[in-house]
Coordinates of C-alpha atoms in Angstrom, one line a residue:
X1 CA 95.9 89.3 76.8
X2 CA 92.4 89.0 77.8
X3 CA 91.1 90.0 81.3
X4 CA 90.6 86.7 82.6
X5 CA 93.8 84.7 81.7
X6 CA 95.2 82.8 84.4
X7 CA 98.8 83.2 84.5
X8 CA 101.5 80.5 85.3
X9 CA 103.6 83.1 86.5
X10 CA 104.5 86.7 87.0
X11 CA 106.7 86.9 84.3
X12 CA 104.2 85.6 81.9
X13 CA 101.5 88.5 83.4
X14 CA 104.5 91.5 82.8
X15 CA 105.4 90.4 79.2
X16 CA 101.5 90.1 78.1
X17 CA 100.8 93.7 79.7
X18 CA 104.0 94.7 77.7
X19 CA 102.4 93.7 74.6
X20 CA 99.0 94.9 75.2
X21 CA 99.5 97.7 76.6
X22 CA 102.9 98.7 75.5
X23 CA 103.0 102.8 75.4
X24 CA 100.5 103.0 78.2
X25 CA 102.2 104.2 81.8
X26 CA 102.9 101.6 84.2
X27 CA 104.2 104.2 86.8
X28 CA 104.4 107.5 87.0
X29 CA 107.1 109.2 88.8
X30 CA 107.9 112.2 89.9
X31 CA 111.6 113.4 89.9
X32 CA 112.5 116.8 91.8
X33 CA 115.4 118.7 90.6
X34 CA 116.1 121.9 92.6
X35 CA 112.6 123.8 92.5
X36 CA 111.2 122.1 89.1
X37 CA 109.8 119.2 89.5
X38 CA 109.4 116.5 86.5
X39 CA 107.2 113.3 85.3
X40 CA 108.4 110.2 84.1
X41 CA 106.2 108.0 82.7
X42 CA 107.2 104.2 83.0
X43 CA 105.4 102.7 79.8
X44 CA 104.7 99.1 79.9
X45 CA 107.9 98.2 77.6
X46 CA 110.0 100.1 79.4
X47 CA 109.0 98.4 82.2
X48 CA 109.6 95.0 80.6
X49 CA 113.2 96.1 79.4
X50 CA 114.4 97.4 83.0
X51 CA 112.8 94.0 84.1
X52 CA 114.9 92.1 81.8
X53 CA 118.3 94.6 82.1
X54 CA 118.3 94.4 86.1
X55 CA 117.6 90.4 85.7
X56 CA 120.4 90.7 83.6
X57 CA 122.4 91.8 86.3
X58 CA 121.3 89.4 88.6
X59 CA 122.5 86.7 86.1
X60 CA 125.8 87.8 85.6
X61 CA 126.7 88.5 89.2
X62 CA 125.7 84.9 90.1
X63 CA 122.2 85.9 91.8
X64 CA 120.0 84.2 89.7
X65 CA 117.9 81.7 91.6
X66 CA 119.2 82.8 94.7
X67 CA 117.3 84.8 98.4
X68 CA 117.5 88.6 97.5
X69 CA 115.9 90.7 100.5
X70 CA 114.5 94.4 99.2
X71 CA 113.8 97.7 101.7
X72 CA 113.0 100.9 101.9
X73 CA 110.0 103.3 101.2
X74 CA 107.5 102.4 98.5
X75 CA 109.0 103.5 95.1
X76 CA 109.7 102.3 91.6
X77 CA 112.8 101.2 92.3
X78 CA 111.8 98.4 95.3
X79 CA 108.8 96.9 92.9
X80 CA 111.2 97.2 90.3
X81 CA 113.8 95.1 92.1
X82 CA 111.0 92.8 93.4
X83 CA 109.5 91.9 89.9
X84 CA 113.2 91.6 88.3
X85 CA 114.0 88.6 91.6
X86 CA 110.3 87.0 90.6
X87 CA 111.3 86.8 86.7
X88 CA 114.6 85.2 87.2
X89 CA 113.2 82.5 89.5
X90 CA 114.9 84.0 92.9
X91 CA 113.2 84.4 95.9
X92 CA 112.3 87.5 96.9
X93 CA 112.5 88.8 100.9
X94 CA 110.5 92.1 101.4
X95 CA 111.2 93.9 104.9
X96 CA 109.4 96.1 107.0
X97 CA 111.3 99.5 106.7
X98 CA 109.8 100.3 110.0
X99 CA 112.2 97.8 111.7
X100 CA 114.7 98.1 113.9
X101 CA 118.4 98.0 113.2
X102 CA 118.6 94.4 115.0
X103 CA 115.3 93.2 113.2
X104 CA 116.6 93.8 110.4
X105 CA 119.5 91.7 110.5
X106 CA 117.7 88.6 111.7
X107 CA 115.1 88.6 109.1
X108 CA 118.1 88.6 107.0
X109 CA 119.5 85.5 108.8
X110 CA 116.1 83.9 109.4
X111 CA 115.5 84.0 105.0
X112 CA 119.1 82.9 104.7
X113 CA 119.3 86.3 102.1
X114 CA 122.0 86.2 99.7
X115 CA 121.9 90.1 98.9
X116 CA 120.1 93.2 99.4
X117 CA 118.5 96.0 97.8
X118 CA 118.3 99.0 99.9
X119 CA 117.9 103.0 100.2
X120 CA 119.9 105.1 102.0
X121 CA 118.4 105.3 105.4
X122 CA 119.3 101.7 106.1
X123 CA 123.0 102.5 105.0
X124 CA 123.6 102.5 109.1
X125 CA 122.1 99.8 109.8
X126 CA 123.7 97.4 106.8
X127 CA 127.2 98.9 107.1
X128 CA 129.0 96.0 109.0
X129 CA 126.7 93.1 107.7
X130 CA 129.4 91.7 105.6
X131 CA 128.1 88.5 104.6
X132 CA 126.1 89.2 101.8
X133 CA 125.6 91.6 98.8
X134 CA 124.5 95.3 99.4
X135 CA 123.2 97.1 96.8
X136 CA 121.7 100.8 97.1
X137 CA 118.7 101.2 95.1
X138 CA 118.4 105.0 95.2
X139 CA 121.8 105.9 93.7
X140 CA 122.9 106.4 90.3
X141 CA 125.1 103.2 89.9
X142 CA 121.3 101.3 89.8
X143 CA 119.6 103.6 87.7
X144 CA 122.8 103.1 85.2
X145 CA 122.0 99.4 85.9
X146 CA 118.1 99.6 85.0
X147 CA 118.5 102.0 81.8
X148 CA 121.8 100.4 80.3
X149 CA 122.6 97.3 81.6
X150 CA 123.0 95.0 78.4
X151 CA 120.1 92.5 78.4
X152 CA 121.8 88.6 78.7
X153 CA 120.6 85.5 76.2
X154 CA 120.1 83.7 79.2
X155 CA 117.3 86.0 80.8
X156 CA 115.2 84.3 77.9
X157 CA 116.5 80.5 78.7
X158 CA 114.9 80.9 82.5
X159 CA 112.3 78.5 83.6
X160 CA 110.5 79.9 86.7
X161 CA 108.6 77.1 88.8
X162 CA 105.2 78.4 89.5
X163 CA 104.8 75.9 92.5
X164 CA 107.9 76.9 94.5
X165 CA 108.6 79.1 96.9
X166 CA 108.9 82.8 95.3
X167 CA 108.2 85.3 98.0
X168 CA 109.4 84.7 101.7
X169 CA 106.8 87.3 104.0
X170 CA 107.3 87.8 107.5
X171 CA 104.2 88.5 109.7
X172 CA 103.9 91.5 111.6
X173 CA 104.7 91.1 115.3
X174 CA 108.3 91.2 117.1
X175 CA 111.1 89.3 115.0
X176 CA 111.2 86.6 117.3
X177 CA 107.3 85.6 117.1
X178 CA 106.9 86.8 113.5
X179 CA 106.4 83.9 110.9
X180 CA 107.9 83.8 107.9
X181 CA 105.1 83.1 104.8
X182 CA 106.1 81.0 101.8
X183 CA 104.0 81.9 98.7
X184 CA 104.9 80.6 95.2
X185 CA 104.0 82.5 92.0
X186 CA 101.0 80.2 91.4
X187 CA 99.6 81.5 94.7
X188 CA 99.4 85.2 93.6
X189 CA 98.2 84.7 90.0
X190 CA 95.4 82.7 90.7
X191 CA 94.7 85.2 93.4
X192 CA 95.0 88.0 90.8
X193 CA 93.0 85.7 88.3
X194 CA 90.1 85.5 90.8
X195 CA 90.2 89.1 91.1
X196 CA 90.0 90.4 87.5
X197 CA 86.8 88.5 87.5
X198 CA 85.6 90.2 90.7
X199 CA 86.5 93.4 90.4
X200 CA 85.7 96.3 87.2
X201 CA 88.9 98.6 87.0
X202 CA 90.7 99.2 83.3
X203 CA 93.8 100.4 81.9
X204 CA 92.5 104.3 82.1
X205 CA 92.6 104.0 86.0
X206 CA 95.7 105.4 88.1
X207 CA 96.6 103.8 91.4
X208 CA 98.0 105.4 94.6
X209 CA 100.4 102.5 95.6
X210 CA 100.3 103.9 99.1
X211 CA 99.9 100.4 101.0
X212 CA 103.5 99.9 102.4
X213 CA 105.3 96.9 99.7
X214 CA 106.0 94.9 102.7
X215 CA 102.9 93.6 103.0
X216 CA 101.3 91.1 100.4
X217 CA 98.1 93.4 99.6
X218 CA 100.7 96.3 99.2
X219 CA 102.5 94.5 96.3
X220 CA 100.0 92.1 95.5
X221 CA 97.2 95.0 95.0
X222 CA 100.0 96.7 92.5
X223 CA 100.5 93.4 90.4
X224 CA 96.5 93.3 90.1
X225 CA 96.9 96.8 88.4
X226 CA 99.6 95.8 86.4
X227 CA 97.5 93.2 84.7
X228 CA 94.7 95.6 83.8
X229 CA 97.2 98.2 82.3
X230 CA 96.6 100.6 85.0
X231 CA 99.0 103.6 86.0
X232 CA 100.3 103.6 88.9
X233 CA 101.7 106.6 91.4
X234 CA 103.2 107.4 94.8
X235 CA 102.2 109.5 97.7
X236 CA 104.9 111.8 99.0
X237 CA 104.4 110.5 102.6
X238 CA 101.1 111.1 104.1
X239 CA 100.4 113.6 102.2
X240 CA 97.4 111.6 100.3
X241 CA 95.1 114.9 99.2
X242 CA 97.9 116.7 97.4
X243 CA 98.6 113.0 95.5
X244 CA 94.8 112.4 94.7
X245 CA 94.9 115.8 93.2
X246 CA 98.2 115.6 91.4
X247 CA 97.2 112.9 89.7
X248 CA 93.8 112.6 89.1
X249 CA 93.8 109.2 90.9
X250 CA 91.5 106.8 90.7
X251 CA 91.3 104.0 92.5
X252 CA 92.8 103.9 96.5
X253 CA 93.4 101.0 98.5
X254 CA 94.0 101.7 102.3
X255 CA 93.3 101.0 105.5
X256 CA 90.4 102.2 107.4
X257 CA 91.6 104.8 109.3
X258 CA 93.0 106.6 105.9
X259 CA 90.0 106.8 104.5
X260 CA 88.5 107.9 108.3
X261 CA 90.3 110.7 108.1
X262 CA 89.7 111.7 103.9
X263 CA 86.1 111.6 105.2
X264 CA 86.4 113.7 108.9
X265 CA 88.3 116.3 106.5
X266 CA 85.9 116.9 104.1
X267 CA 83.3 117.3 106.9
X268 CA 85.3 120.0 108.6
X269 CA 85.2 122.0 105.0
X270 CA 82.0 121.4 105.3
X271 CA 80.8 122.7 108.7
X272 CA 83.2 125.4 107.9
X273 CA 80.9 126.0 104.9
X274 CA 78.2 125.7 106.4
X275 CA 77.3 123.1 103.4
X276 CA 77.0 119.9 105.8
X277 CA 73.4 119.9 106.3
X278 CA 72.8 120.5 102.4
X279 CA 75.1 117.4 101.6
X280 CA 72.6 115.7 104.0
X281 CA 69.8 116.3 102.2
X282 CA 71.4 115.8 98.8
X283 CA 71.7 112.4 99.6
X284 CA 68.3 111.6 100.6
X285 CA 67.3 112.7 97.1
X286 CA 69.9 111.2 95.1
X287 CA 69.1 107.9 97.0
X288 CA 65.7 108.4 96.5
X289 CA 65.8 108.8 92.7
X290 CA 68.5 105.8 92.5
X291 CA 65.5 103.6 93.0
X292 CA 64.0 104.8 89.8
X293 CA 67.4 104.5 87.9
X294 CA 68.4 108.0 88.3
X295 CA 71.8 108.1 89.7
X296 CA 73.3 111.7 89.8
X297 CA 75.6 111.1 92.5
X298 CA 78.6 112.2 90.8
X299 CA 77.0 115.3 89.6
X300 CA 75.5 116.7 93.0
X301 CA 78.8 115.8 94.5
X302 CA 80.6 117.2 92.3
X303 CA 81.8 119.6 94.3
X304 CA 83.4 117.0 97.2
X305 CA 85.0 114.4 94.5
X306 CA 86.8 117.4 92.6
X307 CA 88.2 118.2 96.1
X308 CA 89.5 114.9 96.4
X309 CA 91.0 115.2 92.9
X310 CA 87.9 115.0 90.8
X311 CA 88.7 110.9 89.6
X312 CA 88.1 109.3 92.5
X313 CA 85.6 106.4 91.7
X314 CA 87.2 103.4 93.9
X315 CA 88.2 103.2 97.6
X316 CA 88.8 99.4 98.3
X317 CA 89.7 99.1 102.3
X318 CA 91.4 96.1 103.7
X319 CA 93.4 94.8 106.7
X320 CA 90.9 95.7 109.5
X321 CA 87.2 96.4 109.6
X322 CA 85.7 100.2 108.2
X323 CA 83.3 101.8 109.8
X324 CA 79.6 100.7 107.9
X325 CA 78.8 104.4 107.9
X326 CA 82.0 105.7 106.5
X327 CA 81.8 103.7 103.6
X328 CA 78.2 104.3 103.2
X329 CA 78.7 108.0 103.3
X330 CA 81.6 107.7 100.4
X331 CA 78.9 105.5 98.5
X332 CA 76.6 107.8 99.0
X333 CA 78.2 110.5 97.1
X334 CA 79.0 108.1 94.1
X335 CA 82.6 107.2 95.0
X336 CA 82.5 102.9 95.1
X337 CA 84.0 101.9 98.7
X338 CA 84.3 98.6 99.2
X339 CA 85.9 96.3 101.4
X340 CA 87.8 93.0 101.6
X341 CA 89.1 90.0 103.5
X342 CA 92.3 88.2 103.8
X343 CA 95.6 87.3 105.2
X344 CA 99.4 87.2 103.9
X345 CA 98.9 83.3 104.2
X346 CA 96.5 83.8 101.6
X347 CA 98.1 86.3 99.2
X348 CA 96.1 87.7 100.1
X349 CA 92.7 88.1 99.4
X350 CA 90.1 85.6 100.5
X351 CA 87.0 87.5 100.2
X352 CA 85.6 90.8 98.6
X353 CA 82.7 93.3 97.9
X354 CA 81.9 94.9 94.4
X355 CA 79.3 96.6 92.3
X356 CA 76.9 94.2 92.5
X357 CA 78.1 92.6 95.7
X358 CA 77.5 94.7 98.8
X359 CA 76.1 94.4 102.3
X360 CA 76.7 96.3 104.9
X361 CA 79.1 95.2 107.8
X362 CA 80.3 92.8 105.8
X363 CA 83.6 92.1 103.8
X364 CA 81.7 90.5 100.6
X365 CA 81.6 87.2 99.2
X366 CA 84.4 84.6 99.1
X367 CA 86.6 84.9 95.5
X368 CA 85.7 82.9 92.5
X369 CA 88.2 79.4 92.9
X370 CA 88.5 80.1 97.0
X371 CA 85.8 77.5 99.1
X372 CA 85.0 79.6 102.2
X373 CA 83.5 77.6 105.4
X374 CA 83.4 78.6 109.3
X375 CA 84.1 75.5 111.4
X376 CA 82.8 74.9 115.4
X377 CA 80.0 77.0 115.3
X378 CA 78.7 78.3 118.3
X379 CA 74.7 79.0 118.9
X380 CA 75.0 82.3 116.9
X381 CA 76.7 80.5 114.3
X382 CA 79.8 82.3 114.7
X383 CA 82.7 79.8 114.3
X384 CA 86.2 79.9 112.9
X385 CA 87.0 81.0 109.1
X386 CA 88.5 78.8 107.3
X387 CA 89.7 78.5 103.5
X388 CA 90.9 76.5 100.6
X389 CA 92.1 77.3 97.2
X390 CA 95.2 77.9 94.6
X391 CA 96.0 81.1 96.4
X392 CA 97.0 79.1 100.0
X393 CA 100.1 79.3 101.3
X394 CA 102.7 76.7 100.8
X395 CA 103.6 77.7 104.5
X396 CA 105.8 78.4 107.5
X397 CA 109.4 78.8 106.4
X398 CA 110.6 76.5 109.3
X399 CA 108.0 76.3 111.0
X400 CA 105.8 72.5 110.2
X401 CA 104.6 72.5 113.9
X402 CA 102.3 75.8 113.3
X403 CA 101.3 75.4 110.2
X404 CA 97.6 76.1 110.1
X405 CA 96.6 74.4 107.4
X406 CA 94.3 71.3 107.5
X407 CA 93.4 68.7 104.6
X408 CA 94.1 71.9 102.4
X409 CA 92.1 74.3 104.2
X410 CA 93.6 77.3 106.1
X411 CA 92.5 78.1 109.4
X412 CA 92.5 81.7 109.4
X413 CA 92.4 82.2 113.0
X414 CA 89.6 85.0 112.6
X415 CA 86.1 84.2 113.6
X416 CA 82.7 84.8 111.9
X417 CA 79.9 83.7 110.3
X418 CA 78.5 83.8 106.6
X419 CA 75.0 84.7 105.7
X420 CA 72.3 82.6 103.6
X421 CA 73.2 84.2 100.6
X422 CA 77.4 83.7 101.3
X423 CA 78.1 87.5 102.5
X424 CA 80.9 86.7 104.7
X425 CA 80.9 88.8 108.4
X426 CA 84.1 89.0 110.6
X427 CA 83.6 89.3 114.3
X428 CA 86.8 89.3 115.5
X429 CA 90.0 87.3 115.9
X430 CA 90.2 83.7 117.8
X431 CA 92.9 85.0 119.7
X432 CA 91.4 87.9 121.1
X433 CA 88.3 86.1 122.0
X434 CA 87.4 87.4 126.0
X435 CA 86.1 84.3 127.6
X436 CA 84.1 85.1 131.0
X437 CA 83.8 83.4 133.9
X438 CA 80.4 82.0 133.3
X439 CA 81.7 81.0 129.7
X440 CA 80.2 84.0 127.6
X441 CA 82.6 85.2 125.0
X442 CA 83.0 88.2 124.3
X443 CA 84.8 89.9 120.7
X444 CA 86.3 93.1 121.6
X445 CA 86.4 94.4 118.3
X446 CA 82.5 94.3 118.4
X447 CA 82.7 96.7 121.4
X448 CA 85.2 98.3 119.8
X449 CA 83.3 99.1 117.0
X450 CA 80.5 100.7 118.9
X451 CA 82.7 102.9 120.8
X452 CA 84.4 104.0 117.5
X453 CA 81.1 106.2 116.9
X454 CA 81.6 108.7 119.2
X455 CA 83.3 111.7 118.2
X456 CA 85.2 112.1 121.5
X457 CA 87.0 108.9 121.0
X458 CA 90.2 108.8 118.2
X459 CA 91.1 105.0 119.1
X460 CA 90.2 102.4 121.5
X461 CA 91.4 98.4 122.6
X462 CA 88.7 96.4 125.0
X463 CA 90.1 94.1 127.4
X464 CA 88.8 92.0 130.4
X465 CA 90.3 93.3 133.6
X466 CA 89.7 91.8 136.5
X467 CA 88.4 92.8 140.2
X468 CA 89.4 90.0 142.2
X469 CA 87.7 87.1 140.5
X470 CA 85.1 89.3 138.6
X471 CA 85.1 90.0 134.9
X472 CA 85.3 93.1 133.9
X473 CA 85.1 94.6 130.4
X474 CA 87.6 97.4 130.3
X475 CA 87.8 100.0 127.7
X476 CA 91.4 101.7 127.1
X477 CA 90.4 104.6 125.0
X478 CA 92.3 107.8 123.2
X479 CA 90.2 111.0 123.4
X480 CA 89.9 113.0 120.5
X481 CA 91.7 116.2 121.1
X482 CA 89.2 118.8 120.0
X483 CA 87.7 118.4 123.2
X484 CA 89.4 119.2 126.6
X485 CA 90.2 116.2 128.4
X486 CA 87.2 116.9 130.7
X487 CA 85.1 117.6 128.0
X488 CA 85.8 114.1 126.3
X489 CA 86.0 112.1 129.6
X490 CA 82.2 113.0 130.4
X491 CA 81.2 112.9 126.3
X492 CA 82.6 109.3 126.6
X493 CA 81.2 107.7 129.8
X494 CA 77.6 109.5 128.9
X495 CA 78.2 107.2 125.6
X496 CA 79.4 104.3 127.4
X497 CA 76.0 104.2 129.3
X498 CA 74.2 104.7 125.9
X499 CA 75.7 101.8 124.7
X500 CA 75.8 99.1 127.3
X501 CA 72.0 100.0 127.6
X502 CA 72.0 98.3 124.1
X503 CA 74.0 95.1 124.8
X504 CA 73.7 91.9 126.8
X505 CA 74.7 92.6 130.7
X506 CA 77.9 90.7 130.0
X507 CA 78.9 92.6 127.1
X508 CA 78.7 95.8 128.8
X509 CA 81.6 97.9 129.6
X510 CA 82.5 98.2 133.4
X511 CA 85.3 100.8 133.0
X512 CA 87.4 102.8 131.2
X513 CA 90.6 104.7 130.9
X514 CA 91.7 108.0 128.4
X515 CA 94.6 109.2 127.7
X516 CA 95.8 111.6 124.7
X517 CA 99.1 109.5 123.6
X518 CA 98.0 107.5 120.5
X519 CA 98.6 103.9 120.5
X520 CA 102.0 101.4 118.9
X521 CA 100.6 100.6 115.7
X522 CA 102.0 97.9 112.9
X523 CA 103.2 99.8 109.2
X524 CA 99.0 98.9 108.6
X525 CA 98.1 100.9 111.0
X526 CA 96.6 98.3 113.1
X527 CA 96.6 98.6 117.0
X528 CA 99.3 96.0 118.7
X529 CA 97.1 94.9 121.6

């Protein structure tokens, strides 16, 4: 297999990684028994044989082909089950495990799922849904299944359709405004394709798969891997230092805030050290002597990245915007943070940084095979982003009438605007667009971005609010609890005047409210306005 082959399908991506990199880990896993706690490595053959023994399965109990929904915390066992549905042509139906009991069952009825693969915590909620199969994926019966299971002639005889529907996604949002996402297997190799070009990782990397599997980067980012002959781990919860140690991991793709708070703890140990102000200056010299060719990041650092396990090279941050400074600062010390751009309609990755690719604020340059435009500019150029390309959506599952793609293109609903030299720049999403009275619009996650610098805020949403028929640009903001409530209500609305010194006399914020309860988040950790 060479790094830049273009896959039909999934199945066709596992079996060349078997064979290339057969004895290498594809996952490790830790098992606990009583106090001891033990590896297994999960070479790339045995991954291709468990593939093969639990699609044997699905053959011979008539679930070949057919809907098969999967939930439950990321493990082995859920991409397991998710790549055996994908290489016997079935359709595979990931859920949110943060869903409620009701949710649950009517993404079940809305994919029109045939079975189930679940863990024990959903054992309540499944118990009188009847109508299809139930199968626990955390007890010994599937283990049995995965290790012995004799392997069926007609696993070989399958012919998967690249072009069909493969993978039925449902958006975040309540179940009854959620929309279910067609993709086909065509759609996420070509978007995998487009990313071995893009992107430098190799088959000595290790993974945290720490992205919940739900979501198409979650999976998606772990197929990627796959097809570089990478290693991939879990994270015991939230409990991302101890994994990034235990390992010696790598690469980690998160959200922004995860990789907020990686950097906020390593400047406590530093203040606590009294070691912040040296960092400081160690990075005016090594980005000095960079410009000459010297880069001794890693070295100087050395100290911080063997804190956060000593491999660290890659942080890749999707799904909302990073602060500019945060990944600066992690660039800074020689760890590569990056960011990227897309949407489960797009499989999801429509844009991203690398090496050679980088400008701050910005989430990179469209991927090689995916035409990038923004549509209805206004006088700042900012307009809507659209895209085209192999990796598009085949659509709504029952849903023609808001289906949001045009003469191939997918309107994205997110606005921005694309530099001269095609970095691409998000300002904020069409939807949450706050349109004045005198016709000024206004993004709130620009404002929200500014307000994000202070230390005395944790989280924040803008809003207009009105008085009578006035605008009013309202900011609803969680303190940071370091400081007493007091404390951060001045430290904010002295910061507040800071900033609306800086902005436009519409943009400025009129108001604000705190309050020390943290804001409903999605399983991304992204706000729910």
């Amino acid at each position: 297999m060479q790094k830049y082959t273009h896959f039909n399908n999934l199945r066709e991506l596992i079996e060349a990684s078997a064979e290339k990199f057969s004895e290498r880990p594809a996952f490790r896993i830790k098992n606990k028994a009583k106090s001891e706690e033990k590896y297994r490595d999960v070479t790339y053959s045995i991954l291709k044989e468990e593939i093969e023994r639990l699609g044997s399965y699905l053959i011979d109990n008539g679930l070949q082909g057919k809907r098969i929904a999967v939930i439950g915390r990321n493990c082995y066992e859920w991409m397991l089950v998710y790549l055996s549905v994908l290489c016997t042509d079935g359709v595979i139906v990931p859920l949110d495990c943060g869903l409620f009991e009701s949710e649950v069952k009517e993404q079940l009825e809305r994919s029109e799922a045939d079975a189930i693969f679940y863990t024990e915590m959903f054992e309540e909620a499944l118990k009188d849904k009847n109508d299809i199969i139930k199968i626990r994926m955390d007890e010994d019966g599937f283990k049995k299944i995965a290790a012995e299971y004799k392997i069926s002639p007609e696993y070989e005889k399958i012919s998967i359709d690249g072009n069909k529907m493969s993978i039925l996604l449902f958006t975040s949002g309540t179940t009854s405004k959620s929309k279910a996402v067609m993709l086909s297997h065509k759609n996420v190799t070509s978007n995998v394709y487009a990313m071995n070009i893009w992107e430098d990782f190799d088959e000595t990397d290790i993974n945290m798969a720490f992205l919940p599997f739900h979501h198409t980067f979650g999976t998606i980012q772990v197929v990627l891997f796959l097809s570089f002959g990478m290693c991939n781990v879990f994270c015991e919860g939230l409990r991302i230092a101890k994994c990034l140690n235990e390992y010696g991991v790598t690469t980690l793709v998160a959200v922004p805030r995860v990789i907020e708070e990686i950097q906020l703890a390593v400047f406590k140990n530093l203040k606590k050290q009294n070691k912040f102000e040296t960092v400081n200056k160690g990075i005016k010299i090594t980005s000095f002597l960079r410009k000459f060719g010297i880069d001794i990041r890693r070295k100087i650092f050395k100290q911080i990245i063997d804190g956060l396990g000593g491999g660290l090279r890659t942080i890749i941050v999707g799904a909302a915007a990073a602060k500019p400074e945060t990944l600066n600062w992690f660039n800074d010390i020689g760890i590569l943070a990056i960011q990227g751009y897309g949407l489960t309609e797009s499989s999801p990755v429509i844009a991203a940084e690398n090496e050679k690719n980088m400008r701050t604020g910005s989430v990179g340059k469209a991927l090689p095979g995916v035409d990038v435009k923004i549509v209805d500019k206004d006088e700042n150029g900012i307009g809507e982003i659209i895209a085209k390309g192999e990796n598009i959506m085949l659509g709504y599952y029952k849903n023609e009438a808001e289906n949001p793609i045009k003469d191939g293109y997918l309107y994205t609903g997110d606005m921005g605007y694309m530099d001269k030299n095609g970095y691409l720049f998000i300002t904020g999403r069409k939807k949450n667009v706050i349109v004045l009275n005198n016709g000024k619009n206004v993004f709130p996650e620009e404002l929200e971005a500014l307000l994000g610098d202070s230390d005395a805020i944790k989280e924040c949403i803008v809003m207009n609010k009105k008085h009578g028929d006035k605008d009013c640009i309202h900011a609803k903001i969680v303190y940071n609890t370091d400081f007493e409530k007091e404390e951060a209500e001045e430290k904010i609305r002295l910061f507040i005047d800071e900033i609306n010194e800086k902005l436009v006399n519409y943009k400025q914020i009129r108001s604000f409210e705190i309050q020390e309860t943290e804001m409903e988040k999605t399983t991304t950790l992204k706000i729910k306005r």
